[in-house]
Short mmCIF file of C-alpha atoms and ligand atoms in Angstrom, two decimals:
data_model
loop_
_atom_site.label_atom_id
_atom_site.label_comp_id
_atom_site.label_asym_id
_atom_site.label_seq_id
_atom_site.Cartn_x
_atom_site.Cartn_y
_atom_site.Cartn_z
CA MET W 1 13.56 -31.45 4.43
CA ALA W 2 17.05 -32.49 3.73
CA LEU W 3 19.48 -30.62 5.70
CA THR W 4 22.89 -31.89 6.64
CA LEU W 5 25.25 -30.00 9.15
CA THR W 6 28.60 -30.25 9.90
CA CYS W 7 29.33 -30.13 13.42
CA PRO W 8 32.90 -29.21 14.28
CA VAL W 9 33.13 -32.01 16.68
CA CYS W 10 31.03 -34.93 15.26
CA GLY W 11 31.07 -33.98 11.62
CA LYS W 12 28.49 -34.51 9.13
CA ARG W 13 24.83 -34.91 10.94
CA ASN W 14 21.29 -34.70 10.10
CA GLY W 15 20.13 -31.31 10.67
CA TYR W 16 17.15 -32.46 12.97
CA GLU W 17 19.85 -33.00 15.67
CA PHE W 18 20.52 -29.32 15.68
CA ARG W 19 18.96 -26.25 16.84
CA TYR W 20 19.27 -23.03 14.90
CA GLY W 21 20.41 -20.11 17.09
CA GLY W 22 20.04 -17.02 14.90
CA GLU W 23 21.82 -15.12 12.12
CA GLU W 24 25.44 -14.28 13.17
CA LYS W 25 25.36 -10.27 14.42
CA GLY W 26 28.74 -9.73 15.95
CA PRO W 27 29.58 -9.62 19.66
CA ARG W 28 26.50 -8.92 22.08
CA PRO W 29 26.47 -5.11 22.68
CA ASP W 30 28.28 -3.65 25.72
CA GLU W 31 25.85 -2.91 28.47
CA ALA W 32 27.38 0.44 29.30
CA ASP W 33 25.63 3.42 27.18
CA LEU W 34 23.27 0.60 25.57
CA THR W 35 20.38 1.92 23.78
CA PRO W 36 16.97 0.52 23.41
CA GLN W 37 17.58 0.63 19.75
CA ALA W 38 21.11 -1.22 19.69
CA TRP W 39 19.63 -3.89 22.09
CA CYS W 40 16.34 -4.46 19.86
CA GLU W 41 18.80 -4.55 16.83
CA TYR W 42 21.00 -7.42 18.55
CA VAL W 43 18.12 -9.32 19.94
CA HIS W 44 15.40 -9.11 17.27
CA MET W 45 16.37 -7.75 13.83
CA ASN W 46 17.28 -9.84 10.72
CA LYS W 47 18.40 -9.43 7.35
CA CYS W 48 16.31 -12.43 6.30
CA VAL W 49 18.95 -13.10 3.43
CA ALA W 50 17.72 -14.91 0.59
CA GLY W 51 21.07 -16.58 -0.27
CA ILE W 52 24.00 -17.49 1.75
CA GLN W 53 24.10 -16.45 5.36
CA LYS W 54 26.49 -16.84 8.33
CA GLU W 55 24.59 -18.46 11.51
CA TRP W 56 24.39 -19.98 14.81
CA TRP W 57 23.82 -23.61 15.39
CA CYS W 58 23.78 -25.94 18.48
CA HIS W 59 24.29 -29.68 18.38
CA LYS W 60 21.61 -30.17 20.65
CA ASP W 61 20.97 -33.97 20.26
CA GLY W 62 24.75 -34.51 20.11
CA CYS W 63 27.76 -33.04 21.65
CA GLY W 64 26.15 -29.85 22.64
CA VAL W 65 28.74 -27.44 20.94
CA TRP W 66 27.56 -24.01 19.60
CA PHE W 67 29.23 -23.10 16.21
CA THR W 68 28.71 -20.78 13.18
CA THR W 69 28.51 -22.04 9.69
CA HIS W 70 27.55 -20.71 6.13
CA ARG W 71 23.99 -21.93 4.46
CA ASN W 72 22.14 -20.90 1.43
CA THR W 73 18.63 -20.15 2.75
CA THR W 74 17.23 -20.77 -0.73
CA CYS W 75 18.24 -24.50 -1.00
CA ASN W 76 19.45 -25.47 2.59
CA LEU W 77 22.89 -26.31 1.74
CA GLU W 78 25.76 -25.78 3.77
CA VAL W 79 28.51 -23.88 1.92
CA ASP W 80 32.23 -23.91 2.77
CA THR W 81 32.58 -20.10 2.37
CA PRO W 82 30.34 -16.86 1.93
CA GLU W 83 32.12 -16.51 -1.28
CA ALA W 84 30.53 -19.72 -2.73
CA GLN W 85 28.14 -19.35 -5.49
CA SER W 86 24.42 -19.96 -4.51
CA MET Z 1 -5.36 -23.35 -26.24
CA LEU Z 2 -8.48 -24.04 -28.08
CA ARG Z 3 -10.82 -22.04 -26.30
CA LYS Z 4 -10.22 -18.39 -25.95
CA SER Z 5 -10.52 -17.59 -22.22
CA LYS Z 6 -10.77 -14.06 -20.89
CA ARG Z 7 -8.80 -12.97 -17.63
CA LEU Z 8 -11.23 -12.02 -14.93
CA TRP Z 9 -9.24 -8.79 -14.30
CA GLY Z 10 -8.94 -8.05 -18.05
CA ASP Z 11 -5.84 -7.77 -20.34
CA GLN Z 12 -2.33 -6.87 -18.61
CA ALA Z 13 -2.00 -2.78 -19.09
CA ALA Z 14 1.27 -1.53 -20.22
CA LEU Z 15 3.55 -0.61 -17.37
CA LYS Z 16 3.31 3.31 -17.02
CA SER Z 17 6.24 5.34 -16.13
CA SER Z 18 4.44 7.04 -12.98
CA TYR Z 19 1.87 5.75 -10.74
CA ASP Z 20 0.37 7.24 -7.69
CA ALA Z 21 1.00 4.25 -5.57
CA VAL Z 22 3.00 1.06 -6.12
CA ILE Z 23 2.24 -2.18 -4.23
CA ILE Z 24 4.87 -4.53 -4.28
CA GLY Z 25 3.26 -7.99 -4.22
CA GLY Z 26 0.22 -9.41 -6.01
CA GLY Z 27 -1.07 -11.35 -2.72
CA LEU Z 28 -4.16 -10.94 -0.90
CA HIS Z 29 -2.63 -7.79 1.33
CA GLY Z 30 -1.52 -6.00 -1.70
CA LEU Z 31 -4.64 -6.73 -3.64
CA ALA Z 32 -6.65 -5.55 -0.90
CA ALA Z 33 -5.09 -2.50 -0.31
CA ALA Z 34 -5.29 -1.45 -4.03
CA TYR Z 35 -8.75 -2.59 -4.16
CA PHE Z 36 -9.78 -0.05 -1.14
CA LEU Z 37 -7.50 2.71 -2.23
CA ALA Z 38 -9.24 2.79 -5.71
CA ARG Z 39 -12.78 2.13 -4.37
CA ASP Z 40 -13.06 4.31 -1.33
CA HIS Z 41 -10.02 6.93 -1.70
CA GLY Z 42 -10.15 8.04 -5.20
CA ILE Z 43 -6.43 6.62 -5.94
CA LYS Z 44 -7.24 4.89 -8.83
CA ASN Z 45 -3.95 5.43 -10.51
CA VAL Z 46 -2.09 2.55 -8.75
CA ALA Z 47 -0.14 -0.57 -9.81
CA VAL Z 48 0.44 -3.95 -8.17
CA ILE Z 49 3.57 -5.50 -9.06
CA GLU Z 50 3.74 -9.14 -8.50
CA LYS Z 51 6.97 -10.92 -9.87
CA ARG Z 52 5.20 -14.51 -10.31
CA PHE Z 53 1.40 -14.65 -10.61
CA LEU Z 54 -1.36 -13.26 -8.52
CA GLY Z 55 -1.71 -15.56 -5.38
CA PHE Z 56 1.75 -17.44 -6.19
CA GLY Z 57 2.51 -16.52 -2.43
CA GLY Z 58 0.99 -17.75 0.92
CA SER Z 59 -2.12 -16.06 -0.54
CA GLY Z 60 -2.66 -19.24 -2.94
CA ARG Z 61 -1.11 -21.74 -0.15
CA ASN Z 62 -2.88 -21.24 3.02
CA THR Z 63 -5.35 -23.58 4.52
CA ALA Z 64 -8.27 -21.13 4.22
CA ILE Z 65 -9.06 -20.72 7.99
CA VAL Z 66 -10.88 -17.79 9.29
CA ARG Z 67 -11.78 -16.80 12.82
CA ALA Z 68 -11.53 -14.05 15.31
CA ASN Z 69 -10.78 -15.41 18.52
CA GLN Z 70 -7.10 -14.23 19.06
CA ARG Z 71 -5.28 -13.78 22.29
CA THR Z 72 -4.99 -9.74 22.70
CA GLN Z 73 -7.37 -7.05 22.74
CA GLN Z 74 -5.37 -5.10 20.11
CA ASN Z 75 -5.81 -8.06 17.43
CA VAL Z 76 -9.42 -9.23 18.22
CA PRO Z 77 -11.38 -6.06 16.61
CA LEU Z 78 -9.19 -6.21 13.58
CA TYR Z 79 -10.13 -9.74 12.91
CA LYS Z 80 -13.72 -9.39 14.03
CA GLU Z 81 -14.14 -6.77 11.28
CA ALA Z 82 -12.16 -9.22 8.55
CA LEU Z 83 -14.39 -12.19 9.60
CA GLU Z 84 -17.69 -9.80 9.32
CA LEU Z 85 -16.62 -8.60 5.60
CA TRP Z 86 -16.77 -12.08 3.99
CA PRO Z 87 -20.49 -11.95 2.99
CA ILE Z 88 -20.37 -8.29 2.47
CA LEU Z 89 -17.21 -8.69 -0.07
CA THR Z 90 -18.95 -11.78 -1.63
CA LYS Z 91 -21.84 -9.55 -2.73
CA GLU Z 92 -19.63 -6.27 -3.02
CA LEU Z 93 -17.03 -8.40 -5.74
CA ASP Z 94 -19.96 -10.19 -7.21
CA TYR Z 95 -17.75 -13.43 -6.68
CA ASN Z 96 -18.61 -16.58 -4.68
CA LEU Z 97 -15.92 -16.62 -1.88
CA MET Z 98 -17.22 -20.12 -0.82
CA PHE Z 99 -17.63 -18.58 3.00
CA PHE Z 100 -18.22 -21.48 5.18
CA ASN Z 101 -18.86 -20.54 8.68
CA CYS Z 102 -18.90 -23.97 10.16
CA GLY Z 103 -17.22 -22.75 13.44
CA ASN Z 104 -13.74 -23.52 14.90
CA LEU Z 105 -13.05 -25.98 17.74
CA ASN Z 106 -9.50 -25.27 19.53
CA LEU Z 107 -8.60 -28.45 21.38
CA MET Z 108 -7.51 -28.27 25.06
CA HIS Z 109 -5.36 -31.36 26.42
CA SER Z 110 -4.73 -30.20 30.25
CA GLU Z 111 -6.17 -28.02 32.75
CA ALA Z 112 -3.42 -25.40 32.31
CA ALA Z 113 -4.77 -25.25 28.76
CA MET Z 114 -8.60 -24.86 29.85
CA ASN Z 115 -7.61 -21.91 32.02
CA THR Z 116 -5.74 -20.39 29.00
CA ALA Z 117 -8.80 -20.82 26.96
CA ARG Z 118 -10.92 -19.28 29.56
CA MET Z 119 -9.09 -16.10 29.43
CA ASN Z 120 -9.26 -16.07 25.58
CA VAL Z 121 -12.92 -16.68 25.66
CA ALA Z 122 -13.20 -13.93 27.96
CA THR Z 123 -11.21 -11.50 25.48
CA ALA Z 124 -13.34 -12.59 22.76
CA GLN Z 125 -16.58 -11.96 24.60
CA PHE Z 126 -15.58 -8.65 25.65
CA HIS Z 127 -15.08 -7.63 22.08
CA GLY Z 128 -18.45 -9.01 21.01
CA VAL Z 129 -17.02 -12.16 19.58
CA GLU Z 130 -18.79 -15.37 20.10
CA SER Z 131 -16.50 -17.82 21.91
CA HIS Z 132 -17.29 -20.52 24.40
CA LEU Z 133 -15.36 -22.93 26.50
CA ILE Z 134 -16.87 -26.49 26.41
CA ASP Z 135 -16.16 -29.98 27.89
CA ALA Z 136 -15.03 -33.04 25.97
CA LYS Z 137 -18.58 -34.42 26.02
CA GLN Z 138 -19.54 -31.51 24.25
CA CYS Z 139 -16.87 -31.63 21.96
CA LYS Z 140 -18.06 -35.15 20.78
CA GLU Z 141 -21.49 -34.11 20.13
CA LEU Z 142 -20.28 -31.13 17.92
CA VAL Z 143 -17.87 -33.47 16.08
CA PRO Z 144 -18.55 -36.95 16.57
CA ALA Z 145 -15.56 -38.35 14.70
CA LEU Z 146 -13.37 -36.52 17.72
CA ASN Z 147 -11.75 -39.32 19.79
CA ILE Z 148 -12.13 -38.40 23.55
CA SER Z 149 -11.08 -41.46 24.99
CA LYS Z 150 -8.23 -40.94 27.70
CA ASP Z 151 -6.24 -43.68 25.97
CA ILE Z 152 -4.59 -41.40 23.37
CA THR Z 153 -1.09 -39.56 23.76
CA TYR Z 154 -2.85 -36.21 24.81
CA PRO Z 155 -6.49 -36.67 25.95
CA ILE Z 156 -8.82 -33.97 25.02
CA PHE Z 157 -10.17 -31.95 28.27
CA GLY Z 158 -12.53 -29.59 26.32
CA ALA Z 159 -12.21 -26.80 23.48
CA MET Z 160 -12.57 -23.40 22.75
CA TYR Z 161 -15.63 -23.06 20.54
CA HIS Z 162 -15.97 -20.28 18.06
CA PRO Z 163 -19.07 -20.72 16.07
CA PRO Z 164 -18.69 -17.46 13.38
CA GLY Z 165 -15.06 -18.74 11.97
CA GLY Z 166 -14.71 -21.39 9.49
CA ILE Z 167 -13.18 -21.41 5.86
CA LEU Z 168 -13.26 -19.34 2.77
CA ARG Z 169 -11.92 -20.45 -0.71
CA HIS Z 170 -8.51 -18.80 -0.83
CA ASP Z 171 -8.31 -18.71 -4.56
CA ALA Z 172 -11.58 -17.04 -4.96
CA ILE Z 173 -10.83 -14.11 -2.71
CA VAL Z 174 -7.53 -13.57 -4.96
CA TRP Z 175 -9.30 -13.60 -7.91
CA GLY Z 176 -12.31 -11.83 -6.58
CA LEU Z 177 -10.04 -9.04 -5.43
CA ALA Z 178 -8.04 -8.88 -8.35
CA LYS Z 179 -11.27 -8.43 -10.49
CA GLY Z 180 -12.34 -5.57 -8.26
CA ALA Z 181 -9.46 -3.69 -8.03
CA ALA Z 182 -9.01 -3.84 -11.83
CA LYS Z 183 -12.80 -2.76 -12.13
CA HIS Z 184 -11.81 0.26 -10.24
CA GLY Z 185 -8.72 1.06 -12.66
CA VAL Z 186 -5.77 -0.37 -10.70
CA HIS Z 187 -3.24 -2.06 -12.83
CA LEU Z 188 -2.18 -5.68 -12.27
CA HIS Z 189 1.36 -6.38 -13.57
CA GLN Z 190 2.42 -10.04 -13.35
CA GLN Z 191 5.81 -11.53 -13.90
CA THR Z 192 7.22 -8.17 -13.11
CA GLU Z 193 9.63 -7.90 -10.28
CA VAL Z 194 10.49 -5.12 -8.21
CA THR Z 195 14.56 -4.91 -8.03
CA GLY Z 196 14.86 -1.44 -5.96
CA ILE Z 197 13.38 1.61 -4.35
CA GLY Z 198 14.27 5.04 -5.08
CA VAL Z 199 14.55 7.39 -2.05
CA GLU Z 200 15.71 11.03 -2.19
CA ASN Z 201 15.67 13.51 0.60
CA GLY Z 202 13.94 10.79 2.94
CA LYS Z 203 11.19 10.46 0.54
CA ILE Z 204 10.05 7.73 -1.84
CA VAL Z 205 10.48 8.70 -5.43
CA SER Z 206 10.38 5.67 -7.55
CA VAL Z 207 10.38 1.73 -7.70
CA GLU Z 208 12.80 -0.07 -9.87
CA THR Z 209 11.44 -3.12 -11.87
CA ASP Z 210 12.88 -5.57 -14.35
CA LYS Z 211 10.67 -3.91 -16.82
CA GLY Z 212 11.64 -0.32 -16.09
CA ARG Z 213 11.70 2.47 -13.62
CA ILE Z 214 8.13 3.80 -12.08
CA LYS Z 215 7.93 7.32 -10.60
CA THR Z 216 5.69 7.21 -7.43
CA PRO Z 217 5.62 8.99 -4.06
CA ARG Z 218 4.01 6.02 -2.40
CA VAL Z 219 5.27 2.21 -2.07
CA LEU Z 220 3.62 -0.58 0.22
CA ASN Z 221 5.83 -3.24 0.88
CA ALA Z 222 3.35 -6.42 0.85
CA ALA Z 223 5.82 -8.81 -0.53
CA GLY Z 224 4.78 -11.35 1.91
CA GLY Z 225 7.68 -14.06 2.71
CA TYR Z 226 10.04 -11.73 0.83
CA SER Z 227 9.03 -8.48 2.67
CA ALA Z 228 11.78 -8.31 5.30
CA ALA Z 229 14.60 -9.64 2.76
CA LEU Z 230 13.50 -6.88 0.43
CA SER Z 231 13.24 -4.12 3.11
CA TYR Z 232 16.71 -4.77 4.19
CA GLN Z 233 17.99 -5.26 0.78
CA MET Z 234 16.64 -2.33 -0.87
CA LEU Z 235 16.28 0.16 2.21
CA GLY Z 236 18.46 -0.99 4.52
CA ILE Z 237 15.72 -1.68 7.00
CA LYS Z 238 15.86 -4.38 9.18
CA LEU Z 239 12.87 -6.31 10.53
CA PRO Z 240 12.26 -8.55 13.45
CA ILE Z 241 11.04 -11.54 10.98
CA SER Z 242 12.23 -14.76 10.35
CA VAL Z 243 11.14 -16.65 7.31
CA LEU Z 244 10.20 -20.44 7.63
CA THR Z 245 8.84 -22.89 5.16
CA ILE Z 246 5.51 -24.33 6.44
CA GLN Z 247 3.56 -27.11 4.96
CA ALA Z 248 0.27 -28.31 4.38
CA MET Z 249 -1.61 -31.33 2.79
CA VAL Z 250 -5.18 -32.53 1.68
CA THR Z 251 -6.44 -36.17 1.85
CA GLN Z 252 -8.52 -37.83 -1.00
CA PRO Z 253 -12.17 -36.71 -1.00
CA LEU Z 254 -14.34 -38.19 1.71
CA LYS Z 255 -18.17 -38.09 2.36
CA PRO Z 256 -19.16 -35.24 4.75
CA ILE Z 257 -17.62 -36.30 8.07
CA LEU Z 258 -16.16 -32.89 9.41
CA ASP Z 259 -18.34 -29.94 9.81
CA HIS Z 260 -15.93 -27.88 12.04
CA VAL Z 261 -12.27 -26.54 11.85
CA VAL Z 262 -10.59 -28.75 14.58
CA SER Z 263 -7.32 -27.55 15.78
CA SER Z 264 -4.63 -28.85 18.36
CA GLY Z 265 -1.77 -26.93 19.40
CA THR Z 266 -0.62 -30.07 21.37
CA TYR Z 267 -0.89 -32.17 18.68
CA HIS Z 268 0.27 -29.64 16.47
CA ALA Z 269 -2.26 -30.11 13.74
CA TYR Z 270 -5.50 -28.97 12.53
CA ALA Z 271 -7.79 -30.40 10.15
CA ASN Z 272 -11.10 -29.15 8.08
CA GLN Z 273 -13.14 -30.48 5.42
CA THR Z 274 -13.13 -28.47 2.21
CA LEU Z 275 -16.53 -28.31 0.24
CA LYS Z 276 -14.77 -30.56 -2.16
CA GLY Z 277 -14.65 -33.43 0.68
CA GLU Z 278 -11.02 -33.48 1.10
CA ILE Z 279 -9.69 -33.01 4.37
CA ALA Z 280 -7.33 -30.08 4.73
CA THR Z 281 -4.73 -30.37 7.46
CA GLY Z 282 -1.59 -28.34 8.45
CA ALA Z 283 0.71 -27.23 9.46
CA HIS Z 284 4.28 -28.16 10.30
CA MET Z 285 6.96 -25.33 10.33
CA ASP Z 286 10.61 -25.98 9.88
CA ALA Z 287 12.50 -25.09 12.54
CA TRP Z 288 15.12 -22.97 10.64
CA PRO Z 289 14.81 -20.08 8.39
CA ASN Z 290 14.69 -21.01 4.77
CA TYR Z 291 13.34 -20.19 1.57
CA THR Z 292 12.84 -23.63 0.06
CA THR Z 293 9.16 -24.27 0.34
CA GLN Z 294 10.01 -27.68 0.22
CA THR Z 295 7.84 -30.60 1.73
CA THR Z 296 9.20 -33.35 3.91
CA ALA Z 297 8.21 -37.14 4.61
CA TYR Z 298 9.03 -36.27 8.29
CA TYR Z 299 5.80 -34.08 8.33
CA ILE Z 300 3.62 -36.68 6.49
CA LYS Z 301 4.29 -39.09 9.43
CA HIS Z 302 3.76 -36.31 12.19
CA GLN Z 303 0.40 -35.56 10.61
CA ALA Z 304 -0.70 -39.10 10.05
CA GLU Z 305 0.40 -39.85 13.75
CA ALA Z 306 -1.69 -36.82 14.92
CA LEU Z 307 -4.87 -37.43 13.00
CA SER Z 308 -5.15 -41.06 13.35
CA GLU Z 309 -5.02 -40.16 17.13
CA MET Z 310 -7.63 -37.22 17.07
CA LEU Z 311 -9.65 -38.47 14.22
CA PRO Z 312 -9.27 -42.28 13.95
CA CYS Z 313 -11.96 -42.59 11.55
CA LEU Z 314 -9.05 -41.23 9.05
CA ARG Z 315 -7.01 -44.12 9.61
CA GLY Z 316 -5.70 -45.63 6.18
CA VAL Z 317 -7.09 -42.54 4.27
CA LYS Z 318 -4.64 -41.23 1.61
CA PHE Z 319 -3.01 -38.10 1.22
CA MET Z 320 -3.47 -36.73 -2.35
CA ARG Z 321 -1.38 -33.40 -2.36
CA HIS Z 322 1.23 -31.99 -0.10
CA TRP Z 323 2.82 -28.31 -0.53
CA GLY Z 324 4.80 -25.46 1.39
CA GLY Z 325 4.81 -22.02 1.46
CA LEU Z 326 6.43 -19.11 3.58
CA ALA Z 327 5.60 -17.81 6.71
CA ASP Z 328 7.21 -14.40 7.91
CA MET Z 329 7.18 -14.68 11.70
CA THR Z 330 7.59 -12.09 14.23
CA PRO Z 331 8.61 -12.87 17.85
CA ASP Z 332 5.31 -11.89 18.97
CA MET Z 333 3.04 -13.74 16.53
CA ALA Z 334 1.61 -10.29 15.43
CA PRO Z 335 2.15 -8.23 12.05
CA ILE Z 336 3.93 -5.31 11.59
CA MET Z 337 1.79 -2.43 10.15
CA ASP Z 338 3.56 0.93 9.79
CA GLY Z 339 4.77 3.58 7.59
CA ASN Z 340 5.53 7.10 6.40
CA ASN Z 341 7.67 7.55 9.33
CA LEU Z 342 11.52 6.13 8.62
CA ILE Z 343 10.90 7.21 4.83
CA GLU Z 344 8.22 9.45 3.60
CA GLY Z 345 5.90 7.47 1.55
CA TYR Z 346 7.15 4.14 2.50
CA TYR Z 347 4.52 1.83 4.06
CA MET Z 348 4.76 -1.95 5.26
CA ASP Z 349 2.07 -4.57 5.83
CA CYS Z 350 4.10 -7.97 6.92
CA GLY Z 351 4.79 -10.26 9.40
CA TRP Z 352 1.68 -12.01 8.70
CA GLY Z 353 3.36 -15.56 9.57
CA TYR Z 354 0.70 -18.30 9.04
CA PHE Z 355 -2.09 -16.17 10.29
CA GLY Z 356 -2.35 -13.48 7.47
CA PHE Z 357 -5.20 -15.09 5.30
CA LYS Z 358 -8.11 -14.40 7.57
CA SER Z 359 -7.44 -10.73 8.01
CA CYS Z 360 -6.26 -9.62 4.48
CA ALA Z 361 -9.74 -7.67 3.55
CA ALA Z 362 -10.03 -5.64 6.89
CA THR Z 363 -6.21 -4.90 6.80
CA GLY Z 364 -6.27 -3.57 3.02
CA LYS Z 365 -9.22 -1.50 4.04
CA TYR Z 366 -7.16 0.18 7.08
CA MET Z 367 -3.74 0.29 4.88
CA ALA Z 368 -5.81 1.96 2.07
CA GLN Z 369 -7.04 4.87 4.59
CA PHE Z 370 -3.28 4.87 6.07
CA ILE Z 371 -1.54 5.34 2.36
CA SER Z 372 -4.08 7.79 1.30
CA SER Z 373 -3.94 10.11 4.33
CA GLY Z 374 -0.45 9.54 5.47
CA ASN Z 375 -1.62 9.02 8.87
CA CYS Z 376 -2.15 5.67 10.85
CA PRO Z 377 -5.60 4.78 11.76
CA GLU Z 378 -6.35 3.88 15.26
CA MET Z 379 -6.99 0.23 14.46
CA LEU Z 380 -3.49 -0.23 13.11
CA LYS Z 381 -1.43 1.90 15.85
CA PRO Z 382 -0.71 -1.04 18.29
CA PHE Z 383 0.99 -2.87 15.21
CA ASN Z 384 3.93 -0.32 14.65
CA LEU Z 385 7.34 -1.56 14.54
CA SER Z 386 8.88 0.48 17.38
CA ARG Z 387 6.89 -1.78 19.77
CA PHE Z 388 10.00 -3.94 19.64
CA GLU Z 389 12.56 -1.32 20.53
CA GLN Z 390 9.84 -0.36 23.57
CA ASN Z 391 10.01 -4.12 24.56
CA ARG Z 392 6.04 -3.93 24.05
CA LEU Z 393 5.60 -7.23 22.48
CA MET Z 394 2.01 -8.08 21.75
CA GLY Z 395 1.45 -11.53 23.37
CA GLU Z 396 -0.55 -13.23 20.81
CA THR Z 397 1.49 -16.21 21.72
CA ALA Z 398 1.45 -17.58 25.46
CA ALA Z 399 4.90 -19.20 25.31
CA LEU Z 400 8.06 -18.03 23.15
CA VAL Z 401 8.07 -19.41 19.96
CA ASN Z 402 10.83 -21.86 19.25
CA TYR Z 403 12.70 -20.56 15.99
CA THR Z 404 14.77 -17.96 18.00
CA PRO Z 405 17.86 -18.43 19.91
CA ASP Z 406 16.08 -17.12 22.94
CA ASN Z 407 13.63 -20.34 23.76
C1 FAD B 1 0.92 -23.68 4.17
C2 FAD B 1 0.23 -22.34 4.83
C3 FAD B 1 -0.90 -22.33 5.40
C4 FAD B 1 -1.62 -21.20 5.74
N1 FAD B 1 -2.68 -21.31 6.66
C5 FAD B 1 -3.14 -20.21 6.93
C6 FAD B 1 -4.54 -20.27 7.71
O1 FAD B 1 -5.31 -21.27 7.57
N2 FAD B 1 -5.27 -18.90 7.96
C7 FAD B 1 -4.83 -17.85 8.02
O2 FAD B 1 -4.96 -16.78 8.25
N3 FAD B 1 -3.27 -17.73 7.04
C8 FAD B 1 -2.71 -18.91 6.67
N4 FAD B 1 -1.56 -18.50 6.28
C9 FAD B 1 -0.91 -17.44 5.97
C10 FAD B 1 -1.49 -16.88 4.86
O3 FAD B 1 -1.40 -17.44 3.73
C11 FAD B 1 -0.35 -15.36 4.62
O4 FAD B 1 -0.24 -14.76 5.90
C12 FAD B 1 -1.04 -14.65 3.75
O5 FAD B 1 -1.14 -15.11 2.41
C13 FAD B 1 -0.01 -13.17 3.27
O6 FAD B 1 -0.43 -12.64 2.21
P1 FAD B 1 0.52 -11.68 1.77
O7 FAD B 1 -0.41 -10.80 0.50
O8 FAD B 1 0.75 -10.59 2.75
O9 FAD B 1 1.54 -12.28 0.96
P2 FAD B 1 1.55 -13.26 -0.08
O10 FAD B 1 0.80 -14.14 -0.50
O11 FAD B 1 2.91 -14.41 -0.08
O12 FAD B 1 2.03 -12.52 -1.36
C14 FAD B 1 3.30 -11.81 -1.57
C15 FAD B 1 3.58 -11.56 -3.07
O13 FAD B 1 4.85 -10.71 -3.28
C16 FAD B 1 5.47 -11.24 -4.27
N5 FAD B 1 6.76 -10.89 -4.40
C17 FAD B 1 7.61 -11.23 -3.68
N6 FAD B 1 8.81 -10.34 -4.01
C18 FAD B 1 8.53 -9.39 -4.87
C19 FAD B 1 9.24 -8.61 -5.68
N7 FAD B 1 10.47 -8.22 -5.38
N8 FAD B 1 8.63 -7.78 -6.70
C20 FAD B 1 7.37 -8.31 -6.82
N9 FAD B 1 6.63 -9.28 -6.32
C21 FAD B 1 7.14 -9.87 -5.19
C22 FAD B 1 5.32 -12.99 -4.27
O14 FAD B 1 5.38 -13.59 -5.57
C23 FAD B 1 4.15 -12.99 -3.57
O15 FAD B 1 2.91 -13.45 -4.69
C24 FAD B 1 -0.88 -19.89 5.75
C25 FAD B 1 0.46 -19.75 4.99
C26 FAD B 1 0.85 -21.31 4.92
C27 FAD B 1 2.11 -20.72 3.81
ZN1 ZN B 2 28.77 -32.33 17.83
#
């Protein structure tokens, strides 16, 4: 489907050049005192927002950079800010 | 409309202010749970709340394949029971479900794949499910249209042959269960959206809808593709789910040429001929989460390429319809059925991905047991949510799925 993403290095490119890297969940939890719950939360759990979410992408078939962006999951459109209307 | 038509499940009743159980989602899992709650457990004061219409979700969009040759010993018994239920339900619901047990042929394209199939076959046979390993020549004998030449991208080495599987008309089972549930007193509320779930002192007390509040001590989340979003939004419970659009299509109707479900993981394509003659074929999944249900030219090309190699007689045949639906995928390709623990009276039946059609009736039967007694039946215990925390993923897939960051 139509998906265009903006790579911070290469600019707007076809979505099929990228690999999805998951919902943005903050920094990887510290290993000291890490509980199975906290690890599971970081690795597996998702909010599955039907709307705008912050997420990771890798420009796999391009420059290889990892970056975050905001996308509306109900229409596959990248948005500038999380406040943008869906 | 000139003809006065009557709904199979009668007129929509007025929404009551309280029910003994509220089921979110008028898909097959919700309808089956409602049917068995009312029929077997005397809980008849039940509402199924559906925001669009019955079967609007995956239940009316799937490619209708049923089988019981899964990979793990926790999964096979549930699917086996599900498969055995179709002829029984056809009678019980007094509705033609158009079950065609033509058998499934799961193609293998390498020696390594043949070895994996050997294990799968052993698991099936151990559980009393008929499944055989066959070679390429035997595949050709069963399905003459199949291309077993060495001169294709992925030559066929053999197949896992599962005679009792096949296809079932997906709309028919939606309508049949709706009719059955209504007969036992269940209220089916279409065009009604659940907007919130009320919890007090750790117990379910109500469900908010756009048509008003319903008091209830029990809620089942069977919202399919929306179950994870709903769970987080309404209860703050995150689930290990990614929601992806998955597509399927049918060709123009043809004379009978294919009397088995043929599937290939390597070609990423499967096909079967419906009783109307169309070749129903799927399924391409987007590689990133989205709720669009949009279709793509990219996928039409993929499917045309795969089919013209596997089944060359289909070259030049036209695709007639093409559609998308949502698949709520878990990391281990097995569903999540759990409840009455995080919140008293809250149950979930979700994470069914692209395989929740074939299991719906048996699952509804066990979920009804669960919801009526508050205790999880043995059959469903392996599917609990805490398996992810315990790092005991179920292994329904041999390799990691590719929509997660960790592949
Ligand atoms: C293209 C495609 C092919 C597939 N092929 C197969 C196959 O061959 N074999 C197989 O076994 N499985 C297949 N599946 C998977 C199968 O269709 C699903 O797993 C199954 O239908 C799930 O049923 P369900 O009742 O859980 O969800 P659904 O049928 O999706 O029902 C959920 C319902 O909840 C409603 N809802 C959502 N939010 C709310 C709310 N807030 N309030 C009220 N209602 C709400 C929705 O409108 C929807 O009707 C396929 C799926 C797709 C999309
Ligand atoms: Zn780039």
